[in-house]
Backbone as a ProteinNet text record, in pm:
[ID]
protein_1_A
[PRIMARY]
XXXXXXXXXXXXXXXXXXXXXXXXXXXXXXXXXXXXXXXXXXXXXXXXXXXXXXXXXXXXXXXXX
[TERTIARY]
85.5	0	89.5	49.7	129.4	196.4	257.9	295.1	313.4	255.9	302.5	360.3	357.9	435	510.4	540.2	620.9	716.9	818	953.2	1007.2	1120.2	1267.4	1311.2	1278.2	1301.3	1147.7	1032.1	960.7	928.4	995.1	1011.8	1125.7	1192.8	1337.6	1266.2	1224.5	1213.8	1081.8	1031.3	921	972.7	1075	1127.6	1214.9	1283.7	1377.3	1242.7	1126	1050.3	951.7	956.7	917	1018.5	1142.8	1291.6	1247.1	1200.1	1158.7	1073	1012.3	867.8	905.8	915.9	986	875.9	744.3	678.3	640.5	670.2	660.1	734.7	684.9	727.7	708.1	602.1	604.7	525.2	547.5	434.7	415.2	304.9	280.3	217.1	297.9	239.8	159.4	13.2	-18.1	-52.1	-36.3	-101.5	-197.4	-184.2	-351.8	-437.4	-571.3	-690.2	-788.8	-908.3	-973.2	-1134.6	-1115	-1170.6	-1315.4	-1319.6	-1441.2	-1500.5	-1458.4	-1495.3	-1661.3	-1698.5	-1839.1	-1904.6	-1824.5	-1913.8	-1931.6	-1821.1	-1864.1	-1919.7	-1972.4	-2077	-2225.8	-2242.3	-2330	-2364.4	-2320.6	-2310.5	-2309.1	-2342.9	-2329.2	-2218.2	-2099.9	-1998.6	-1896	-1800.4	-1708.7	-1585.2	-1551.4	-1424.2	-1311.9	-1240.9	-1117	-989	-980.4	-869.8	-874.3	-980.6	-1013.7	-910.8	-836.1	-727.7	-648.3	-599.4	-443.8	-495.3	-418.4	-411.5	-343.4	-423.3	-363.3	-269.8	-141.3	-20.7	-60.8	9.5	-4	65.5	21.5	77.4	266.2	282.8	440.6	510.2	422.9	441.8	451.8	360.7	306.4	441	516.4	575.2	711.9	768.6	872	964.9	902.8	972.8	963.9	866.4	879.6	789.4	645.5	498.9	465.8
-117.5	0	123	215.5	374.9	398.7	387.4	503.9	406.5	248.6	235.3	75.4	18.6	-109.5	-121.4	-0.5	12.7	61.6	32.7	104.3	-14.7	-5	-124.4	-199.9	-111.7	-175.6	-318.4	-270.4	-348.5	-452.2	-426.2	-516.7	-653.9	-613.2	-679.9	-780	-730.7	-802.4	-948.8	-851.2	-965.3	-1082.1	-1045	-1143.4	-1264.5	-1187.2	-1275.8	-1369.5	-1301	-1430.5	-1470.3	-1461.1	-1574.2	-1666.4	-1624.7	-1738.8	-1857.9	-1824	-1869.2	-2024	-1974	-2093.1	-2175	-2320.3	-2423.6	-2461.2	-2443.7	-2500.4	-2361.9	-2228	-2147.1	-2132.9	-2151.7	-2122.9	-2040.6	-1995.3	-1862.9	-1757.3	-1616	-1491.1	-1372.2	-1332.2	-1208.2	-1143	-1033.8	-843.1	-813.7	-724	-703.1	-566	-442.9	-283.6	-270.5	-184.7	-163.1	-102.4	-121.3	-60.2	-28.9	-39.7	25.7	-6.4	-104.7	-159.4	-222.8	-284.3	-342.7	-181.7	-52.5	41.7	17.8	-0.3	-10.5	-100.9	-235.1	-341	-283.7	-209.6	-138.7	-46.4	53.9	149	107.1	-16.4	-118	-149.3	-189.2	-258.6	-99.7	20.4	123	169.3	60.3	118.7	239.6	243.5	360.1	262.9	286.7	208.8	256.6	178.6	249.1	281.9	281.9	304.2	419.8	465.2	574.3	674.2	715.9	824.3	736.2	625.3	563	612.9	666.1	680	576.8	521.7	422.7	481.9	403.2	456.6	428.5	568.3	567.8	471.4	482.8	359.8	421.8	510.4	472.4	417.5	435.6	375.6	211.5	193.2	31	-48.6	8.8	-43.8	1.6	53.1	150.5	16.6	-117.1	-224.7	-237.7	-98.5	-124.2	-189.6	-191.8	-254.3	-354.2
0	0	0	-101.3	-102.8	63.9	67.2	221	303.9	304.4	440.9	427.4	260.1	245.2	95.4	65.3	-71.3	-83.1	17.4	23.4	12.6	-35.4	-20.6	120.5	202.1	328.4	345.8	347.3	313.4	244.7	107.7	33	49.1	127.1	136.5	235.9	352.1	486.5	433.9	351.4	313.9	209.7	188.3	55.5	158.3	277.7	357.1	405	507.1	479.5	421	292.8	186.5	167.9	206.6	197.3	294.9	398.4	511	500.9	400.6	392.6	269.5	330.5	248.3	86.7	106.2	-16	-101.1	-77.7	-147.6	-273.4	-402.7	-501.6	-631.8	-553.4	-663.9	-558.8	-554.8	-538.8	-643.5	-632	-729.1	-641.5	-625.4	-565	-658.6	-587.4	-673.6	-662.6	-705.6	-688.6	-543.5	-500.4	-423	-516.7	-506.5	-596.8	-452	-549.1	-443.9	-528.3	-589.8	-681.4	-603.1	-437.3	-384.9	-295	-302.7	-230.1	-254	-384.3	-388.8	-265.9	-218.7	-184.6	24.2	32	182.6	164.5	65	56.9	60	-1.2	-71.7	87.7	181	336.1	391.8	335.3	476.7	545.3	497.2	608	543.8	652.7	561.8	542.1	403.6	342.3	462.9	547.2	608.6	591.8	432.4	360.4	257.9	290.9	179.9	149.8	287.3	268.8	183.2	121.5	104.2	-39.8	-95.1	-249.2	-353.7	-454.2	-560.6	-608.2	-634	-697.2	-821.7	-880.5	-1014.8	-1102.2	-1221.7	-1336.7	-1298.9	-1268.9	-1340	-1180.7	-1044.1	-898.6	-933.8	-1010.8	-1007.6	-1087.6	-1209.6	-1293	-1291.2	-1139.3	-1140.9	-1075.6	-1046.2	-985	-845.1	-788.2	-623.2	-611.8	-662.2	-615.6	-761.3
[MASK]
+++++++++++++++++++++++++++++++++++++++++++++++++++++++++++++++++

């Protein structure tokens, strides 16, 4: 997520444990969206991520996310 899991430091620590777990053999990151906001409006509630902003196309393809 923008701001609070897309830095290098983040990325690193999570890769040491995916090293970790013996039957893991493949992962795919994938963008944050914001794509089910409809289905907690739909239910009344308030999305609680609304402040996090989607990184833009060149965030998504820059190799960090």
């Amino acid at each position: 997520m923008p701001g609070y899991t897309d830095d290098q430091h983040d990325l690193d620590r999570l890769g040491r444990f995916i090293k970790t777990l013996p039957n893991v053999q493949k992962i795919e990151l994938l963008p944050y969206h914001r794509l089910g906001v409809y289905k907690w409006k739909a239910l009344g509630l308030d999305y609680p991520l609304a402040h996090v902003p989607q990184p833009t196309d060149e965030e998504k393809f820059n190799g960090l996310i």
